Short mmCIF file of N, CA and C in Angstrom, two decimals:
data_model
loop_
_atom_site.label_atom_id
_atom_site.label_comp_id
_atom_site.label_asym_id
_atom_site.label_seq_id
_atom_site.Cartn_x
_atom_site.Cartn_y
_atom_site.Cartn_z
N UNK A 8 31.00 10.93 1.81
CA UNK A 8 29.59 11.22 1.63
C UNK A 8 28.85 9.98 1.15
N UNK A 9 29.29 9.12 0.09
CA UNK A 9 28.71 8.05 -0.22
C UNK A 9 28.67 7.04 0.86
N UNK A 10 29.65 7.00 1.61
CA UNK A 10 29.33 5.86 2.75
C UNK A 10 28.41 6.51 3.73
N UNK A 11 28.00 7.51 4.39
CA UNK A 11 27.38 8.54 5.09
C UNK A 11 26.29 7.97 4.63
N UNK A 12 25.56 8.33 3.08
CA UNK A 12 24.64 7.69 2.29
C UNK A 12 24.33 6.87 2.81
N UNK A 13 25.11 5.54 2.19
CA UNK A 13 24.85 4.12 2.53
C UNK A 13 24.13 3.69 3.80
N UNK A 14 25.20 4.84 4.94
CA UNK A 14 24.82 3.82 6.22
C UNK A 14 23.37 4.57 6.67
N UNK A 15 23.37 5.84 6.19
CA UNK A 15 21.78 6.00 6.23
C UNK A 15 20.44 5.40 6.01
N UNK A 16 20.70 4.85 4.43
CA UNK A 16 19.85 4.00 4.05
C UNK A 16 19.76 2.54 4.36
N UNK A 17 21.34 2.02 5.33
CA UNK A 17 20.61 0.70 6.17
C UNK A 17 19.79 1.38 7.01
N UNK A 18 20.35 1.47 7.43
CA UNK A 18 19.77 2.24 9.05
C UNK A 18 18.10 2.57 8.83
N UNK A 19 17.81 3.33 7.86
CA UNK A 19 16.46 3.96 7.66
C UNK A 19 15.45 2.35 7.23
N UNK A 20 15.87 1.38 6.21
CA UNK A 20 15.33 0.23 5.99
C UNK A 20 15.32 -0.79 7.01
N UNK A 21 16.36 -0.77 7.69
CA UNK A 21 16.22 -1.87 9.13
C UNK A 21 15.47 -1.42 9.96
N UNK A 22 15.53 -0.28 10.57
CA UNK A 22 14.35 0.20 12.02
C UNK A 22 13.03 0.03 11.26
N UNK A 23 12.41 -0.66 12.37
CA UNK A 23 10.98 -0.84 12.28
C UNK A 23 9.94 0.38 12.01
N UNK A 24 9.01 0.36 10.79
CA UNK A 24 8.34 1.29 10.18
C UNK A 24 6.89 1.40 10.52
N UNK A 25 6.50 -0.23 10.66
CA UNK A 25 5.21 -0.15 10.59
C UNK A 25 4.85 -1.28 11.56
N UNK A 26 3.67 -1.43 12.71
CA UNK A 26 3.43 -2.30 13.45
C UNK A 26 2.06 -2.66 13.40
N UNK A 27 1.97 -4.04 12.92
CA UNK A 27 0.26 -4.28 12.32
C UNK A 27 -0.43 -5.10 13.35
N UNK A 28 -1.92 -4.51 14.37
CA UNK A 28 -2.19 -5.49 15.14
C UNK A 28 -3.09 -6.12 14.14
N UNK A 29 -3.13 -7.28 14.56
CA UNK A 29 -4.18 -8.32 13.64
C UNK A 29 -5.06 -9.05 14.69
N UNK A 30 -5.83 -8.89 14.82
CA UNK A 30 -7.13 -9.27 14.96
C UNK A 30 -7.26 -10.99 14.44
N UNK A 31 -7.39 -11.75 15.41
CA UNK A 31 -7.48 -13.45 15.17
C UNK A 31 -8.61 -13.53 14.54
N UNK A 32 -8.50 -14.51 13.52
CA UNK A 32 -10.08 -14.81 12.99
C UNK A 32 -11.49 -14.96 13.40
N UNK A 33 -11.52 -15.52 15.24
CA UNK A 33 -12.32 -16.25 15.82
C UNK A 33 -12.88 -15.19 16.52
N UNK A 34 -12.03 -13.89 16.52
CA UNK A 34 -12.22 -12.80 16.93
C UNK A 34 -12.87 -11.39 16.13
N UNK A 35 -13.23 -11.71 14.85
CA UNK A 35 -13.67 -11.05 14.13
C UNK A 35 -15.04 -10.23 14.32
N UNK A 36 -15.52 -11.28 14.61
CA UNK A 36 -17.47 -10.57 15.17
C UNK A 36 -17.41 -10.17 16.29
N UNK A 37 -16.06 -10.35 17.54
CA UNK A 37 -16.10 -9.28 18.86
C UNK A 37 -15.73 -7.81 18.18
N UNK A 38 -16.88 -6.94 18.82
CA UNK A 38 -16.88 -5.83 18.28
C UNK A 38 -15.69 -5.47 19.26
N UNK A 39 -15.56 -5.37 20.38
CA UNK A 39 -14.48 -4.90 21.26
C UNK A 39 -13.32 -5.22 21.01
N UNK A 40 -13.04 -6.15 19.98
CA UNK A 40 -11.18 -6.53 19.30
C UNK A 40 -11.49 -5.52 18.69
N UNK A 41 -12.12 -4.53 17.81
CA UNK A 41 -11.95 -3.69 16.82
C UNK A 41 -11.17 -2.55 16.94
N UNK A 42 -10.13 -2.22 16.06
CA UNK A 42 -9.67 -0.56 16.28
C UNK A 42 -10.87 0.17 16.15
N UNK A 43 -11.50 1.01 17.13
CA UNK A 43 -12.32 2.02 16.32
C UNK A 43 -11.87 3.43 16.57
N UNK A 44 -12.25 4.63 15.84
CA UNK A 44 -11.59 5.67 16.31
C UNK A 44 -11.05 5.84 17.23
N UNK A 45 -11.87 5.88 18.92
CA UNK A 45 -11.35 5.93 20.27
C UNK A 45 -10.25 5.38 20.10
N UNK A 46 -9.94 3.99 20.12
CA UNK A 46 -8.85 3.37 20.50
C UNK A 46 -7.87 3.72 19.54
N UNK A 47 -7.79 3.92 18.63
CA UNK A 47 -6.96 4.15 17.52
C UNK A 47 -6.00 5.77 17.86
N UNK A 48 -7.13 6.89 18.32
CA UNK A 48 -6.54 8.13 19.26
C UNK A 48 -5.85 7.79 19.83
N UNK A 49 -6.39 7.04 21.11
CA UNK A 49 -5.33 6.45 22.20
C UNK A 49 -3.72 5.54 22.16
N UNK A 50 -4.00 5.16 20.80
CA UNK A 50 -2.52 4.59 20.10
C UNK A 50 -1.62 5.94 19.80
N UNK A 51 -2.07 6.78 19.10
CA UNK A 51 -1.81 7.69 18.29
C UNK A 51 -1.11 8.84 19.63
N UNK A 52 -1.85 8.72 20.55
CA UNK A 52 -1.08 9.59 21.83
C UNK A 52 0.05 8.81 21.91
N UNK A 53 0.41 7.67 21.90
CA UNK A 53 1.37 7.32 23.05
C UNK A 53 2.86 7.76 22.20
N UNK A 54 3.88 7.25 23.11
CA UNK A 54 5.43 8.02 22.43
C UNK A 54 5.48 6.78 21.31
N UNK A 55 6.60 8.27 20.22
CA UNK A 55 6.86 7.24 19.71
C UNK A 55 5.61 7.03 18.44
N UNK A 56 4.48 7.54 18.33
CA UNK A 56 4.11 6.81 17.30
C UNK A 56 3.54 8.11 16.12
N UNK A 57 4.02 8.01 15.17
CA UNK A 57 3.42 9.11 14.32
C UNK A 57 2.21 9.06 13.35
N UNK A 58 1.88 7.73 13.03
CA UNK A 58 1.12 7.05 12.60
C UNK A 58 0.13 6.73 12.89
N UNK A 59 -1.53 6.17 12.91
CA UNK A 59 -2.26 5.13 13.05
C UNK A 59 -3.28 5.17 11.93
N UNK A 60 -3.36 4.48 11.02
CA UNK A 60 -4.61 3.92 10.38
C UNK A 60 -5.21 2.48 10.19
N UNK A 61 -6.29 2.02 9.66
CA UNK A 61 -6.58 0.99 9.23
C UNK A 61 -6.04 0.01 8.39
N UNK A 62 -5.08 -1.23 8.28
CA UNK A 62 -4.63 -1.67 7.02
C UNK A 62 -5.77 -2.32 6.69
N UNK A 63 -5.95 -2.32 5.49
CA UNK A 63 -6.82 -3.36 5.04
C UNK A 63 -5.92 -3.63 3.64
N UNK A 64 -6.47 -5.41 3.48
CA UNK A 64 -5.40 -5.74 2.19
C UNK A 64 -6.27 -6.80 1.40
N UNK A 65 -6.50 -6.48 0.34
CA UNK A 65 -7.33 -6.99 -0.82
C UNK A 65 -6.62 -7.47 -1.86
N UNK A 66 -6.98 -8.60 -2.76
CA UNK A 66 -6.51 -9.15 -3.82
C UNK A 66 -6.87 -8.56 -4.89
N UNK A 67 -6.28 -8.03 -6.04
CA UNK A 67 -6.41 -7.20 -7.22
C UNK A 67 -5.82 -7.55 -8.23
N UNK A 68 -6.10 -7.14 -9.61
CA UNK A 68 -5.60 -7.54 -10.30
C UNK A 68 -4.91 -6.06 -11.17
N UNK A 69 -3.53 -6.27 -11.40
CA UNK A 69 -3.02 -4.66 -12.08
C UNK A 69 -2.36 -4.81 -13.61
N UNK A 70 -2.27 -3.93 -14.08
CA UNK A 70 -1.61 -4.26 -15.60
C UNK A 70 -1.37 -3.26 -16.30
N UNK A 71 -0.66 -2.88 -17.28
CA UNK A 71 -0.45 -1.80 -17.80
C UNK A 71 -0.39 -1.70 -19.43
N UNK A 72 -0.53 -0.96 -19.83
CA UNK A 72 -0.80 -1.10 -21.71
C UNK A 72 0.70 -1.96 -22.34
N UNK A 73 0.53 -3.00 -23.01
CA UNK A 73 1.44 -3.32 -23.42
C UNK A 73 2.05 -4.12 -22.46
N UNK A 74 1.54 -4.38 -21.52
CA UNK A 74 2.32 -5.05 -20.67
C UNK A 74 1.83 -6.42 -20.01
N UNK A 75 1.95 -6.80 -18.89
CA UNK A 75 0.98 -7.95 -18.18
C UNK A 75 0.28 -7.42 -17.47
N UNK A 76 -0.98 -8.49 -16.83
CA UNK A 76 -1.76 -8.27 -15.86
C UNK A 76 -1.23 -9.73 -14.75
N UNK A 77 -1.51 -9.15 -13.61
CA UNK A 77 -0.98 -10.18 -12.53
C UNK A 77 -2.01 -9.74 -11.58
N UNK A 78 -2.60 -10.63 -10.43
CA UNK A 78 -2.74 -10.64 -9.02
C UNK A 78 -2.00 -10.40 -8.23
N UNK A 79 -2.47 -9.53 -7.46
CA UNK A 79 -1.57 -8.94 -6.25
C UNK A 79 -2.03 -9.04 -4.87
N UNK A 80 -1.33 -8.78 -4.45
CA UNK A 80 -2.36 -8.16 -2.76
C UNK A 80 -2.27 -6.90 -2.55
N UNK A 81 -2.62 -6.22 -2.73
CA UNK A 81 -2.67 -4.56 -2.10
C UNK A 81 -3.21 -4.41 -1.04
N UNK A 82 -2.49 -3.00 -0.18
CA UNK A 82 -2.84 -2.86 1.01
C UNK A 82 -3.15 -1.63 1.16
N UNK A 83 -3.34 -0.83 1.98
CA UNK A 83 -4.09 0.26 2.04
C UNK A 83 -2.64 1.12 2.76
N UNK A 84 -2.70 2.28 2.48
CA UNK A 84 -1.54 3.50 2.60
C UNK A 84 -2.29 4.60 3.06
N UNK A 85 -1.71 5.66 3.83
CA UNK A 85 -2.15 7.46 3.86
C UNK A 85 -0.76 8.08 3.70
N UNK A 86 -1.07 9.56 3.35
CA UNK A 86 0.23 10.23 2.74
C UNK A 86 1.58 9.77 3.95
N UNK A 87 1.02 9.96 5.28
CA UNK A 87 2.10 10.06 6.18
C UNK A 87 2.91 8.69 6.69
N UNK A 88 2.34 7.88 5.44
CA UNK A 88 2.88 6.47 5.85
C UNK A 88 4.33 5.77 6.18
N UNK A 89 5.17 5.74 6.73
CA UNK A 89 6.61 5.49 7.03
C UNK A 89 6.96 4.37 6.43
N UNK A 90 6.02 3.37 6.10
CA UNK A 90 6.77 2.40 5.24
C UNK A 90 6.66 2.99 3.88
N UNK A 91 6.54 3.68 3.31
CA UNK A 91 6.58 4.35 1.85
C UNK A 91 7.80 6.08 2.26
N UNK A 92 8.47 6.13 2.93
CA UNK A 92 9.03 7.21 2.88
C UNK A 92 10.51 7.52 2.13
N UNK A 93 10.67 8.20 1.73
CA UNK A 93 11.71 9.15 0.64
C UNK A 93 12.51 7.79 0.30
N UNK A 94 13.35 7.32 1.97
CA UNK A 94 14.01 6.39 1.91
C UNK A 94 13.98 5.27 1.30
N UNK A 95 12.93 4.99 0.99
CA UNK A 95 12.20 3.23 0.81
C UNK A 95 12.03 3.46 -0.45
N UNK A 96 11.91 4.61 -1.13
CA UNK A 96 11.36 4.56 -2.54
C UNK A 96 12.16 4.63 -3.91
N UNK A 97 12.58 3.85 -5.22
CA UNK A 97 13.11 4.35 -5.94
C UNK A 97 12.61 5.07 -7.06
N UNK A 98 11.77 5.43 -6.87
CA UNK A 98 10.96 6.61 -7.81
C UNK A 98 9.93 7.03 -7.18
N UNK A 99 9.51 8.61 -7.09
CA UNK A 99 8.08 9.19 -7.12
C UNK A 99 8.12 9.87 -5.67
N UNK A 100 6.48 9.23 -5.33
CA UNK A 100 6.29 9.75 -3.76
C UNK A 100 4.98 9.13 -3.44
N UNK A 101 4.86 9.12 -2.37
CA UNK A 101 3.74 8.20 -2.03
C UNK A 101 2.75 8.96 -2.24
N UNK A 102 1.32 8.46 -1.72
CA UNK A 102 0.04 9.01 -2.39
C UNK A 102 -0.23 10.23 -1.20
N UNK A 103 -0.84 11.10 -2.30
CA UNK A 103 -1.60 12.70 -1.63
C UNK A 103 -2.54 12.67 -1.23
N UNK A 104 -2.99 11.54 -1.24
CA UNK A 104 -4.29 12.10 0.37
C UNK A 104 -4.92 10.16 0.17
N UNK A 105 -6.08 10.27 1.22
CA UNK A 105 -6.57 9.11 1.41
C UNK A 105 -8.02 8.37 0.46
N UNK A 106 -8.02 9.53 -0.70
CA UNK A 106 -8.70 9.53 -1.28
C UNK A 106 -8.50 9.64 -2.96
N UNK A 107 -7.09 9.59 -2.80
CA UNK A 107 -6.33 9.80 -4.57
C UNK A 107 -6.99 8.81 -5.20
N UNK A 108 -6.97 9.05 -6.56
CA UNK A 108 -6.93 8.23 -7.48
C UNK A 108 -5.10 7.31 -7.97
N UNK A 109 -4.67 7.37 -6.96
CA UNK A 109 -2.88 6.78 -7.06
C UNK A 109 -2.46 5.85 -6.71
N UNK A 110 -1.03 5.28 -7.31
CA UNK A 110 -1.18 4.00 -6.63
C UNK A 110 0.75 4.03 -6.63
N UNK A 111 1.21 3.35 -5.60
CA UNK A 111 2.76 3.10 -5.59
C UNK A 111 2.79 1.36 -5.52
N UNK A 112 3.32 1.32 -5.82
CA UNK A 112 3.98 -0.16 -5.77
C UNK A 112 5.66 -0.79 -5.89
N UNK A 113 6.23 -2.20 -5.62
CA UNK A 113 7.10 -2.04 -5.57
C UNK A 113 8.12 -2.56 -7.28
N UNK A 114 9.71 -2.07 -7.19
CA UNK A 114 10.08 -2.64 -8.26
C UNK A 114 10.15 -3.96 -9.02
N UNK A 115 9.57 -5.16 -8.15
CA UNK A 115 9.61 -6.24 -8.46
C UNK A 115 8.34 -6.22 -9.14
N UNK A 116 6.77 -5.93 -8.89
CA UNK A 116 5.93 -5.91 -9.75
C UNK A 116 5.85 -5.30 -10.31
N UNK A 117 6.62 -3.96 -10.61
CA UNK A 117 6.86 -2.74 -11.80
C UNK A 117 7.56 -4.08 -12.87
N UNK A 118 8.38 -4.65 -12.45
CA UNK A 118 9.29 -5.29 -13.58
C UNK A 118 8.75 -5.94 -14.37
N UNK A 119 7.11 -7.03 -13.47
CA UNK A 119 6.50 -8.24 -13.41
C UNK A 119 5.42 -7.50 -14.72
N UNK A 120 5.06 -6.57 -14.61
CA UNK A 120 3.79 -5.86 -15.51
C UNK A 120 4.33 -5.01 -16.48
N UNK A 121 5.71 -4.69 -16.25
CA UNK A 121 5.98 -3.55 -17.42
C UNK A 121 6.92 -4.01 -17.87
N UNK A 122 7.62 -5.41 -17.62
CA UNK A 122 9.09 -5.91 -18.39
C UNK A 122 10.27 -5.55 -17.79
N UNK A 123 10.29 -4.88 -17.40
CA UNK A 123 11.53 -4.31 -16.48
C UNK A 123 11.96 -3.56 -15.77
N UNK A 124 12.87 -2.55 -15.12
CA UNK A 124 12.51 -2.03 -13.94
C UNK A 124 12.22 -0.59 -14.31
N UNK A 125 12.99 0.49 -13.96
CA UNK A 125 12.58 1.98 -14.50
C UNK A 125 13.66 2.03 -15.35
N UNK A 126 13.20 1.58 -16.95
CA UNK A 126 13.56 2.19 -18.12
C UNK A 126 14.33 3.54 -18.53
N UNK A 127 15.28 3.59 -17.76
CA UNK A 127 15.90 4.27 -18.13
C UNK A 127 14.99 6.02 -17.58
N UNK A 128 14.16 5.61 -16.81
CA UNK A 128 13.28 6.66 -16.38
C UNK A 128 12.06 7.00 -16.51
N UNK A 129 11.92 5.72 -17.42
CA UNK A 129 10.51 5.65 -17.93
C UNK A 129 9.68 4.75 -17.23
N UNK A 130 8.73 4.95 -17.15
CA UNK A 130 7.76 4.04 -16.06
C UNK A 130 6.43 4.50 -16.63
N UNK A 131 5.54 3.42 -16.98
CA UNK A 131 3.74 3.95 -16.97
C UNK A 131 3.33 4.83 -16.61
N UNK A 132 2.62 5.83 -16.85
CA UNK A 132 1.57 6.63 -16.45
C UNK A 132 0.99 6.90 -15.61
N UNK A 133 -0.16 5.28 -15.58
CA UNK A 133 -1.07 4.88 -15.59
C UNK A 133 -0.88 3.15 -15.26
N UNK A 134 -1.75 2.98 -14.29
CA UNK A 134 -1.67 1.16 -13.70
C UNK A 134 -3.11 0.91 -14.14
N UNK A 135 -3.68 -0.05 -14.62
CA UNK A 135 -5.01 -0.76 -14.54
C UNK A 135 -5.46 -1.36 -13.14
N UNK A 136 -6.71 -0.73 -12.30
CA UNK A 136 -6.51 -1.91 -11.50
C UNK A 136 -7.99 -2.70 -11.96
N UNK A 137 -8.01 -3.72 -11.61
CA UNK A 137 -9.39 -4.65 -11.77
C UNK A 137 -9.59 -4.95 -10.57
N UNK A 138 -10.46 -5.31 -10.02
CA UNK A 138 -11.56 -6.45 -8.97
C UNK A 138 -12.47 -6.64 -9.17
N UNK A 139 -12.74 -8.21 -8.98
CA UNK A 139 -13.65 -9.17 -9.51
C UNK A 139 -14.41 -9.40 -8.42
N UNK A 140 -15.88 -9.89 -8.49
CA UNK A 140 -16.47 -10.79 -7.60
C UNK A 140 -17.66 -11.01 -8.26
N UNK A 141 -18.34 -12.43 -7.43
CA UNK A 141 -19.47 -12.62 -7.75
C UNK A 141 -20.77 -12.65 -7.03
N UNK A 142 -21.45 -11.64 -7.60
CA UNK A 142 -22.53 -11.35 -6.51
C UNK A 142 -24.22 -12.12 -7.11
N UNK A 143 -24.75 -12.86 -6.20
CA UNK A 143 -25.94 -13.46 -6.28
C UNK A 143 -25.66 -14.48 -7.91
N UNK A 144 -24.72 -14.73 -8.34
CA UNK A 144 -24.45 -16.02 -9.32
C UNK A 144 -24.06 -15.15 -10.30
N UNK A 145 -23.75 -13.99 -10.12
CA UNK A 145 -23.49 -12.93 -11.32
C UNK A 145 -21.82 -12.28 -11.10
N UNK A 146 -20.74 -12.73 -12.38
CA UNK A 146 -19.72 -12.29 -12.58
C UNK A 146 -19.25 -10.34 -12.54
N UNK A 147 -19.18 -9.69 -11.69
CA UNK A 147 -18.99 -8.50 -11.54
C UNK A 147 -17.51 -7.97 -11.68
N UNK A 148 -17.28 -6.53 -12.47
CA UNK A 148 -16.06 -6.41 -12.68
C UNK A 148 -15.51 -5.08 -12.25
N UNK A 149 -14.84 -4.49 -11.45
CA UNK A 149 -14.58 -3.28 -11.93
C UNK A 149 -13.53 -2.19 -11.90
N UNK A 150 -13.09 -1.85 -12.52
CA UNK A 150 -12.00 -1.35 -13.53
C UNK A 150 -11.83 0.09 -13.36
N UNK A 151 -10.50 0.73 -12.91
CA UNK A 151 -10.31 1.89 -13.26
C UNK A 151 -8.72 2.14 -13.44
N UNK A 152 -8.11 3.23 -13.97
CA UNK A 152 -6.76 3.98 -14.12
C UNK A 152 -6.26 4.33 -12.83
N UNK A 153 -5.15 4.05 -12.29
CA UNK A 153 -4.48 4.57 -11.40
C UNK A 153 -3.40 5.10 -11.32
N UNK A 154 -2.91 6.30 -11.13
CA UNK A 154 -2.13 7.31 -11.71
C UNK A 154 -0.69 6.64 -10.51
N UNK A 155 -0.07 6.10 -11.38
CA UNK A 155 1.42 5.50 -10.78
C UNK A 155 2.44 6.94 -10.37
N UNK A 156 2.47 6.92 -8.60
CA UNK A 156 3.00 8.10 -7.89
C UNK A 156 4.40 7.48 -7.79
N UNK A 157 4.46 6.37 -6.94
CA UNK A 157 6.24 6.40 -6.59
C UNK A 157 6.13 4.49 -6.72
N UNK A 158 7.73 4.12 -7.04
CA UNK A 158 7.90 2.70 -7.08
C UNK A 158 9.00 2.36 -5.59
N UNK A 159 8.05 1.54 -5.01
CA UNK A 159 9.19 1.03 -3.77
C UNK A 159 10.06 -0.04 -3.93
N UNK A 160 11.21 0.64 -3.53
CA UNK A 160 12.33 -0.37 -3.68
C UNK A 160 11.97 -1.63 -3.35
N UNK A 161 13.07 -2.74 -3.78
CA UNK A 161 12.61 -3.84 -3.41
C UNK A 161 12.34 -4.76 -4.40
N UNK A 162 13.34 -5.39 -5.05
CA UNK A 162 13.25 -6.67 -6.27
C UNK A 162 12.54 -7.96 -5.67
N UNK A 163 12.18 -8.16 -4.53
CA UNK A 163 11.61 -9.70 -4.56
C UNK A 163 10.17 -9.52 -4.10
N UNK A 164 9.56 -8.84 -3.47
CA UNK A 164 8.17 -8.98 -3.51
C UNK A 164 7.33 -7.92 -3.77
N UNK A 165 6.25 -8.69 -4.54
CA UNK A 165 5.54 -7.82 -5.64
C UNK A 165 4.42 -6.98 -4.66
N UNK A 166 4.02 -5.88 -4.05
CA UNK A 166 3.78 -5.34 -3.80
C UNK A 166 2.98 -4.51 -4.24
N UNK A 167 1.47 -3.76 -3.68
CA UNK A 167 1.32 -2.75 -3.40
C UNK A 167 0.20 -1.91 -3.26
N UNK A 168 0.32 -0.54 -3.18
CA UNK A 168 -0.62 0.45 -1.96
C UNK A 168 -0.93 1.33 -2.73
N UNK A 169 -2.49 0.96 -2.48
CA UNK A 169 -3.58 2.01 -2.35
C UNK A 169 -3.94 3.42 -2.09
N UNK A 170 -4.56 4.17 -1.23
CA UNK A 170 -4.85 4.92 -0.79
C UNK A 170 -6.02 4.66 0.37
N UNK A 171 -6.51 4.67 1.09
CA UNK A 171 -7.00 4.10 2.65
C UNK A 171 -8.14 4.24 1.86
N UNK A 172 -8.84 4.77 1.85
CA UNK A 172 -10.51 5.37 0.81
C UNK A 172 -10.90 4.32 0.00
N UNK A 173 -9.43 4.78 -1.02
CA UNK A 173 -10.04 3.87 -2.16
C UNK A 173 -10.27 1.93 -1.74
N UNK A 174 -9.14 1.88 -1.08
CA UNK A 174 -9.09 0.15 -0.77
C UNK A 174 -10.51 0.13 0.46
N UNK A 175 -10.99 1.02 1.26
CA UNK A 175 -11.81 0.69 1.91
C UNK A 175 -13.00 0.51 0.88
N UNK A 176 -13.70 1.30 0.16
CA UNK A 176 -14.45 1.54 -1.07
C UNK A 176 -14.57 -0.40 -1.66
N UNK A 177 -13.48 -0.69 -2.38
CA UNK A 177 -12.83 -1.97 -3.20
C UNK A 177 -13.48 -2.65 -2.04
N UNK A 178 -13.07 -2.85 -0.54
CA UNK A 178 -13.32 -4.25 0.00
C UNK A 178 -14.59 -4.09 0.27
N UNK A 179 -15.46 -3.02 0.58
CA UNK A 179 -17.14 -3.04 0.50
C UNK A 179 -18.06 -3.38 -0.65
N UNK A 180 -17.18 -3.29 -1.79
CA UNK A 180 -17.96 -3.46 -3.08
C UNK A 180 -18.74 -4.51 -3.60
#
């Protein structure tokens, strides 16, 4: 049974989860490179795909009481996301809708902000997130609690995801 295990969980981490088209820079203001709904349906029919949303990925800053604050990159998630599934995760569950107030991330920046990995079972609450900018010569800040759902495996890169809403919200701000 434990090897059964094992070879499950290569197997489930090696096959490809998630496929990101990216859009070239020079290509940004053609409205016709854009996913927009239509085309995004038309992905969403074909075999094979269970998925389609928007990634979007923003720089943030996270931290937790007692702990550090670091820069990250966060990216944007929905509940049915396959790179966050049962498999991939060593604590929790990914976020409940596209509009939570939640946040998952992985064990390497759990370690980086809270000292170490899951304590014996213990893990934060609660994540700080911040984003900064400056609008018309004026320092802007803003700050809320994010209710820490699941930690994704994974000791070397610091990681992590949003909820599609909220990170769309953050990069308009």
């Amino acid at each position: 049974t434990n090897i059964h295990s094992y070879q499950k969980e290569m197997l489930a981490n090696s096959l490809p989860t998630r496929i990101v088209a990216v859009c070239r820079e020079k290509d940004l203001h053609d409205r016709s490179m854009r996913f927009d709904e239509q085309r995004m349906e038309y992905i969403r029919g074909l075999r094979n795909v269970r998925t389609v949303f928007e990634q979007i990925t923003l720089g943030v800053i996270l931290g937790v009481p007692g702990g550090r604050s670091v820069l990250v990159s966060a990216e944007s998630t929905v509940p049915e996301d396959p790179a966050l599934g049962q498999s991939k995760l060593r604590w929790g569950e990914r976020v409940s809708s596209v509009e939570a107030n939640e946040i998952v991330i992985s064990e390497a920046l759990l370690e980086d902000i809270w000292g170490s990995g899951i304590r014996g079972g213990s893990i934060p609450e609660n994540v700080r997130l911040t984003v900064k900018r400056t609008a018309g010569g004026v320092s802007e800040t803003f700050g809320r609690d994010m209710k820490l759902v699941g930690v994704k495996m994974g000791k070397r890169v610091k990681e992590a995801y949003l909820p599609l809403k909220m990170i769309a919200y953050l990069d308009m701000w």
